[in-house]
Amino acid sequence: MQISITKTTTPKTLIEEDKLGFGKFFSDHMFIMDYEYTKGWHNARIVPFGNISLHPASTVLHYGSEIFEGLKAYRTKSGEIRLFRPMENIRRMNASAERMCLPKINEEDFLQALKTFVELEKDFVPHSFGTSLYLRPYMFGNDETLGVHTVKRATFMIIASPSGSYYAEGINPVKIMIESEDVRAVKGGTGAVKCGGNYAASNRAGEKASKKGYSQVLWLDGVHRKYIEEVGAMNVMFKIDGEIVTPMLTGSILPGITRKSCIEVLKSMGYNVSERLLSVDELVDALKSGKLEEAWGCGTAAVVSPIGKLFYNDVEYDVNGGQIGEVTKKLYDTLTGIQWGEVEDTYGWIYKICD
Ligand SMILES: *Cc1c(COP(=O)(O)O)cnc(C)c1O
């Protein structure tokens, strides 16, 4: 694929690493590519970062045809810039495209776009352990009509945001509220794909939790309000009576790459990992009897996020005395170690961009 590059004439000054936060600052350029039904994907280009212009009837503004991905570029101590399992993001984005009737992207072209873009923006990859250049590939339907149908035009973009360490203030276990009214997704819906609409629909519960002093919600399945699905926008895992349990992928759960990596790491460490249905009743029983040893969320942004308290039916339960557990810590150390180059990657998960 031919990618034309137009460089900015007004390069930004880099922000101090301890002031980055998440998703607030952007690099100098962005990748864009257009799709038309008759032409396929064309006009791949990297241009100065800036506003885009949309027709007021553009599909995405009315019918929500939008999907996205999230991955990071990491810098090792020796200065190598690398991605973690990018092919998994590429394949998942194409699975999202299939579900949302958006056009797929050739895998090699997608990888080339990521590589070319990150290489150009490499100075924006921060240096300290835990910091990264967060990459956001996304696609939206862009037909200029209010007619409802599969789109004939789409836009694919990648933007990059230098981001600070998720745990700048140390790994503090979070308080989670179990949500029994709103649901995030249903089987047959769009829960298994990364589309913007899932997020819009989950904000109300998140806000309710936040008002009560909880940082996120634990989602239950949409049919029975019984089986545990995810925590906030992360997958969730538990250690119950020695067994690691994570909800099985029933069709309403997002198949996280961190989830998959955690399962592989845990299995290779000799843990018994079970992907199965886990009811909220089983979880509450385990909380009451002290069999729930650890609970954590997992996703690209935080890697793992320990859960210290769970609130359900007016009762607040402590998990592991509100402390990060041993398995959670081991997972965090192993995955971040591989990503930032301090632990050998025996899995072949690292994709090198440049030195
Ligand atoms: C992105 C996402 C995850 C985590 O996926 P990773 O590939 O591990 O980053 C989990 N749940 C939801 C709802 C998500 O959108």
Coordinates of C-alpha atoms and ligand atoms in Angstrom, one line a residue:
M1 CA 0.0 0.0 0.0
Q2 CA 1.2 3.5 -0.9
I3 CA 1.1 5.9 2.0
S4 CA 1.6 9.6 1.3
I5 CA 3.2 11.6 4.1
T6 CA 2.6 15.4 4.6
K7 CA 4.7 16.5 7.6
T8 CA 3.5 19.2 10.0
T9 CA 5.2 22.6 9.7
T10 CA 4.4 23.4 13.4
P11 CA 5.8 20.5 15.5
K12 CA 4.6 20.4 19.1
T13 CA 6.9 20.6 22.1
L14 CA 6.8 17.4 24.1
I15 CA 4.7 17.5 27.3
E16 CA 6.5 16.5 30.6
E17 CA 5.9 12.8 31.2
D18 CA 4.4 13.3 34.7
K19 CA 1.8 15.7 33.3
L20 CA 0.5 13.4 30.5
G21 CA -2.5 11.7 32.0
F22 CA -4.6 9.7 29.5
G23 CA -5.9 10.7 26.1
K24 CA -5.4 14.5 26.6
F25 CA -2.5 15.2 24.3
F26 CA -2.0 14.1 20.7
S27 CA 1.0 13.6 18.4
D28 CA 1.8 15.7 15.4
H29 CA 0.2 13.6 12.7
M30 CA -2.7 11.3 12.0
F31 CA -3.3 8.5 9.5
I32 CA -6.4 8.6 7.3
M33 CA -7.7 6.3 4.5
D34 CA -11.0 6.5 2.6
Y35 CA -13.3 3.8 1.5
E36 CA -15.8 3.9 -1.3
Y37 CA -17.9 1.0 -2.3
T38 CA -16.8 1.3 -5.9
K39 CA -13.1 1.8 -5.2
G40 CA -12.3 0.0 -2.0
W41 CA -9.8 1.5 0.4
H42 CA -7.7 4.3 -1.2
N43 CA -5.8 7.5 -0.5
A44 CA -3.8 6.3 2.5
R45 CA -2.1 9.3 3.9
I46 CA -0.4 10.7 7.0
V47 CA -1.2 14.4 7.5
P48 CA -0.8 17.0 10.3
F49 CA -3.1 16.3 13.2
G50 CA -6.2 18.5 13.0
N51 CA -9.9 18.7 12.8
I52 CA -11.8 16.8 10.1
S53 CA -14.9 17.9 8.3
L54 CA -18.0 15.8 7.9
H55 CA -21.2 16.2 5.9
P56 CA -24.0 17.0 8.4
A57 CA -25.8 13.8 7.3
S58 CA -22.7 11.6 7.7
T59 CA -23.9 8.1 8.8
V60 CA -21.8 8.1 12.0
L61 CA -23.5 11.2 13.4
H62 CA -27.0 9.6 13.1
Y63 CA -26.8 5.9 13.1
G64 CA -23.6 5.3 15.1
S65 CA -21.6 3.3 12.6
E66 CA -18.3 3.4 14.5
I67 CA -15.7 0.9 15.7
F68 CA -12.4 1.3 17.3
E69 CA -9.3 -0.3 18.7
G70 CA -6.8 0.6 21.5
L71 CA -3.2 -0.5 21.7
K72 CA 0.1 1.0 22.9
A73 CA 3.5 1.7 21.5
Y74 CA 6.1 1.0 24.3
R75 CA 9.7 2.2 24.6
T76 CA 12.2 -0.1 26.2
K77 CA 15.2 1.1 28.2
S78 CA 17.5 0.6 25.2
G79 CA 15.2 2.8 23.1
E80 CA 13.4 0.1 21.1
I81 CA 9.8 1.1 20.1
R82 CA 7.4 -1.9 20.0
L83 CA 3.8 -3.0 19.9
F84 CA 2.1 -5.8 21.9
R85 CA 0.2 -8.4 19.7
P86 CA -0.9 -5.9 17.1
M87 CA -2.3 -8.6 14.8
E88 CA -4.9 -9.4 17.5
N89 CA -6.1 -5.8 17.4
I90 CA -6.2 -5.9 13.6
R91 CA -8.2 -9.1 13.5
R92 CA -10.6 -7.9 16.2
M93 CA -11.2 -4.6 14.3
N94 CA -12.1 -6.6 11.2
A95 CA -14.5 -8.8 13.3
S96 CA -16.0 -5.5 14.6
A97 CA -16.3 -4.3 11.0
E98 CA -18.1 -7.5 10.0
R99 CA -20.7 -7.1 12.8
M100 CA -21.3 -3.4 12.1
C101 CA -21.4 -3.8 8.2
L102 CA -18.3 -1.6 7.8
P103 CA -15.6 -2.5 5.3
K104 CA -12.7 -4.7 6.4
I105 CA -9.1 -3.7 6.0
N106 CA -6.4 -5.9 4.6
E107 CA -4.3 -7.1 7.6
E108 CA -0.9 -6.3 6.0
D109 CA -2.1 -2.8 5.0
F110 CA -3.3 -2.2 8.5
L111 CA 0.0 -3.3 10.1
Q112 CA 1.9 -1.2 7.6
A113 CA -0.2 1.8 8.5
L114 CA 0.5 1.3 12.2
K115 CA 4.2 0.7 11.6
T116 CA 4.7 3.7 9.3
F117 CA 2.7 6.0 11.6
V118 CA 4.4 4.9 14.9
E119 CA 7.8 5.2 13.3
L120 CA 7.0 8.8 12.2
E121 CA 5.7 9.6 15.7
K122 CA 8.4 7.8 17.7
D123 CA 9.6 10.9 19.6
F124 CA 6.1 11.0 21.1
V125 CA 6.6 7.6 22.8
P126 CA 7.4 8.6 26.4
H127 CA 10.4 7.1 28.2
S128 CA 9.4 6.0 31.7
F129 CA 8.3 2.5 32.6
G130 CA 4.5 2.5 32.5
T131 CA 4.1 5.3 30.0
S132 CA 3.3 4.7 26.4
L133 CA 2.0 6.2 23.1
Y134 CA -1.6 5.1 23.1
L135 CA -2.8 4.3 19.6
R136 CA -6.4 4.6 18.6
P137 CA -7.4 3.2 15.2
Y138 CA -11.1 3.8 14.4
M139 CA -13.5 3.6 11.5
F140 CA -16.8 5.3 10.8
G141 CA -19.5 5.1 8.2
N142 CA -19.5 8.3 6.2
D143 CA -22.4 8.2 3.6
E144 CA -23.8 11.6 2.9
T145 CA -27.5 10.6 3.2
L146 CA -30.0 9.9 5.9
G147 CA -31.1 6.7 4.3
V148 CA -30.5 3.7 6.5
H149 CA -28.4 0.9 4.9
T150 CA -25.0 -0.6 4.9
V151 CA -22.6 2.3 4.2
K152 CA -21.0 2.8 0.9
R153 CA -18.4 5.2 2.2
A154 CA -16.2 5.0 5.3
T155 CA -13.2 6.6 6.9
F156 CA -10.4 4.8 8.8
M157 CA -8.0 6.8 11.0
I158 CA -5.3 6.3 13.5
I159 CA -4.5 9.0 16.1
A160 CA -1.9 8.7 18.9
S161 CA -1.9 10.1 22.4
P162 CA 1.2 10.1 24.6
S163 CA 0.0 8.8 27.9
G164 CA 1.3 8.6 31.4
S165 CA 1.5 5.6 33.7
Y166 CA -1.9 4.3 34.7
Y167 CA -0.5 3.7 38.1
A168 CA 1.5 6.9 38.6
E169 CA 0.3 6.9 42.2
G170 CA 0.8 3.2 42.8
I171 CA -1.6 0.3 42.2
N172 CA -4.6 1.0 44.4
P173 CA -7.4 -1.6 44.4
V174 CA -10.7 -0.1 43.2
K175 CA -14.2 -0.2 44.6
I176 CA -16.8 -1.8 42.3
M177 CA -20.6 -1.7 42.3
I178 CA -22.5 -4.7 40.9
E179 CA -25.1 -3.3 38.5
S180 CA -28.4 -5.0 38.3
E181 CA -30.5 -2.6 36.2
D182 CA -28.7 -1.4 33.1
V183 CA -26.9 -4.0 31.0
R184 CA -23.9 -3.4 28.7
A185 CA -24.7 -5.9 26.1
V186 CA -26.8 -8.9 25.1
K187 CA -26.1 -12.0 23.2
G188 CA -26.7 -11.3 19.5
G189 CA -26.0 -7.6 20.1
T190 CA -22.7 -5.8 19.8
G191 CA -21.1 -6.6 23.2
A192 CA -18.4 -8.8 21.6
V193 CA -17.2 -6.0 19.3
K194 CA -15.5 -2.7 20.0
C195 CA -18.1 -0.1 18.9
G196 CA -18.6 3.3 20.3
G197 CA -22.3 2.7 21.0
N198 CA -21.5 0.2 23.7
Y199 CA -19.7 2.9 25.6
A200 CA -22.5 5.4 25.1
A201 CA -25.0 2.9 26.6
S202 CA -22.8 2.1 29.6
N203 CA -22.2 5.6 30.8
R204 CA -25.4 5.9 32.8
A205 CA -24.5 3.0 35.1
G206 CA -20.9 4.3 35.4
E207 CA -22.2 7.6 36.5
K208 CA -24.6 6.1 39.0
A209 CA -21.7 4.1 40.5
S210 CA -19.5 7.1 40.6
K211 CA -22.1 9.1 42.6
K212 CA -22.1 6.4 45.2
G213 CA -18.4 6.5 45.5
Y214 CA -17.5 3.5 43.2
S215 CA -15.1 3.7 40.4
Q216 CA -16.8 1.2 38.0
V217 CA -19.6 -1.3 37.6
L218 CA -19.5 -5.0 37.4
W219 CA -21.9 -5.9 34.6
L220 CA -24.3 -8.8 34.7
D221 CA -25.7 -10.6 31.6
G222 CA -28.6 -8.9 29.8
V223 CA -31.0 -11.9 29.9
H224 CA -30.9 -13.2 33.5
R225 CA -29.1 -10.3 35.3
K226 CA -27.3 -13.2 36.8
Y227 CA -24.0 -14.1 35.2
I228 CA -20.9 -11.9 35.5
E229 CA -19.7 -10.4 32.3
E230 CA -17.2 -7.6 32.6
V231 CA -16.0 -4.8 34.9
G232 CA -16.4 -1.3 33.4
A233 CA -14.7 -1.5 30.0
M234 CA -12.4 -4.4 31.1
N235 CA -12.6 -8.1 31.3
V236 CA -12.8 -9.6 34.8
M237 CA -11.1 -12.4 36.6
F238 CA -11.4 -14.0 40.0
K239 CA -9.4 -16.4 42.2
I240 CA -12.0 -18.5 44.0
D241 CA -10.8 -21.3 46.2
G242 CA -7.5 -21.7 44.3
E243 CA -9.1 -21.7 40.8
I244 CA -8.8 -18.7 38.4
V245 CA -12.3 -18.1 37.0
T246 CA -13.1 -15.7 34.1
P247 CA -16.5 -15.4 32.4
M248 CA -16.6 -17.5 29.2
L249 CA -17.0 -15.6 25.9
T250 CA -20.7 -16.1 25.4
G251 CA -21.2 -13.5 22.6
S252 CA -21.9 -10.4 24.8
I253 CA -18.4 -10.2 26.2
L254 CA -15.5 -8.3 24.5
P255 CA -12.7 -10.8 23.8
G256 CA -9.9 -8.8 25.3
I257 CA -6.3 -9.3 24.2
T258 CA -5.2 -8.7 27.8
R259 CA -7.7 -11.4 29.0
K260 CA -6.3 -13.8 26.4
S261 CA -2.7 -13.0 27.4
C262 CA -3.5 -13.3 31.1
I263 CA -5.0 -16.8 30.5
E264 CA -1.9 -17.9 28.6
V265 CA 0.5 -16.5 31.2
L266 CA -1.5 -18.1 34.1
K267 CA -1.7 -21.5 32.4
S268 CA 2.1 -21.4 31.7
M269 CA 2.6 -20.6 35.4
G270 CA 0.7 -23.7 36.3
Y271 CA -2.6 -22.2 37.5
N272 CA -5.9 -23.8 36.9
V273 CA -7.8 -21.4 34.7
S274 CA -11.5 -21.9 34.0
E275 CA -13.5 -19.9 31.4
R276 CA -17.1 -20.6 32.5
L277 CA -20.3 -19.0 33.6
L278 CA -20.0 -17.4 37.0
S279 CA -23.2 -16.3 38.7
V280 CA -23.4 -13.3 41.0
D281 CA -24.8 -15.7 43.7
E282 CA -21.7 -17.9 43.4
L283 CA -19.5 -14.8 43.7
V284 CA -21.4 -13.5 46.8
D285 CA -21.2 -16.9 48.4
A286 CA -17.5 -16.9 47.8
L287 CA -17.2 -13.4 49.3
K288 CA -19.2 -14.5 52.4
S289 CA -17.2 -17.7 53.0
G290 CA -13.9 -16.1 52.3
K291 CA -13.2 -18.2 49.3
L292 CA -12.9 -15.2 47.0
E293 CA -9.2 -14.7 47.2
E294 CA -8.6 -12.1 44.5
A295 CA -10.5 -10.2 41.8
W296 CA -9.1 -8.0 39.1
G297 CA -10.1 -6.3 35.8
C298 CA -7.8 -6.6 32.8
G299 CA -7.4 -4.5 29.6
T300 CA -4.8 -2.6 27.6
A301 CA -5.1 0.7 29.5
A302 CA -4.5 -0.6 33.1
V303 CA -3.1 -4.1 32.2
V304 CA -4.6 -5.4 35.4
S305 CA -6.7 -3.4 37.9
P306 CA -7.1 -5.1 41.3
I307 CA -10.6 -4.9 42.9
G308 CA -10.6 -4.2 46.6
K309 CA -14.3 -3.8 47.3
L310 CA -17.5 -5.1 45.8
F311 CA -20.9 -3.7 46.5
Y312 CA -24.1 -5.7 45.9
N313 CA -27.7 -5.4 47.3
D314 CA -26.7 -2.7 49.8
V315 CA -23.7 -4.7 51.2
E316 CA -20.1 -3.8 50.7
Y317 CA -17.7 -6.7 50.7
D318 CA -13.9 -6.6 51.1
V319 CA -11.7 -8.5 48.6
N320 CA -8.4 -9.7 50.0
G321 CA -8.5 -7.0 52.7
G322 CA -8.6 -4.3 50.0
Q323 CA -5.1 -5.2 49.0
I324 CA -3.7 -6.3 45.6
G325 CA -3.4 -10.1 45.5
E326 CA -0.4 -12.3 44.7
V327 CA -1.7 -13.6 41.3
T328 CA -2.8 -10.1 40.3
K329 CA 0.6 -8.7 41.1
K330 CA 2.4 -11.6 39.2
L331 CA 0.3 -11.0 36.1
Y332 CA 1.0 -7.3 36.3
D333 CA 4.7 -7.8 36.6
T334 CA 4.9 -10.4 33.8
L335 CA 2.8 -8.5 31.2
T336 CA 4.2 -5.1 31.9
G337 CA 7.7 -6.7 32.0
I338 CA 7.2 -8.2 28.5
Q339 CA 5.7 -4.9 27.2
W340 CA 8.4 -2.6 28.4
G341 CA 11.2 -5.1 27.7
E342 CA 12.2 -6.1 31.2
V343 CA 11.0 -9.7 31.0
E344 CA 11.9 -11.9 28.1
D345 CA 9.1 -12.4 25.6
T346 CA 8.9 -16.2 25.4
Y347 CA 5.5 -16.0 23.7
G348 CA 6.4 -14.0 20.5
W349 CA 4.0 -11.2 21.4
I350 CA 6.3 -8.3 20.8
Y351 CA 6.3 -6.6 17.3
K352 CA 9.3 -4.3 16.9
I353 CA 8.7 -1.0 15.1
C354 CA 12.2 0.5 15.2
D355 CA 15.2 1.3 17.5
Ligands
LIG1 C1 -11.3 -2.9 24.9 C2 -12.1 -3.6 25.9 C3 -11.7 -4.6 26.7 C4 -10.2 -5.0 26.9 O1 -9.6 -5.4 25.7 P1 -8.1 -5.4 25.5 O2 -7.8 -6.0 24.2 O3 -7.5 -6.3 26.6 O4 -7.6 -4.0 25.7 C5 -12.6 -5.2 27.6 N1 -13.9 -4.9 27.6 C6 -14.4 -3.9 26.8 C7 -15.8 -3.6 26.8 C8 -13.5 -3.2 25.9 O5 -14.0 -2.3 25.1

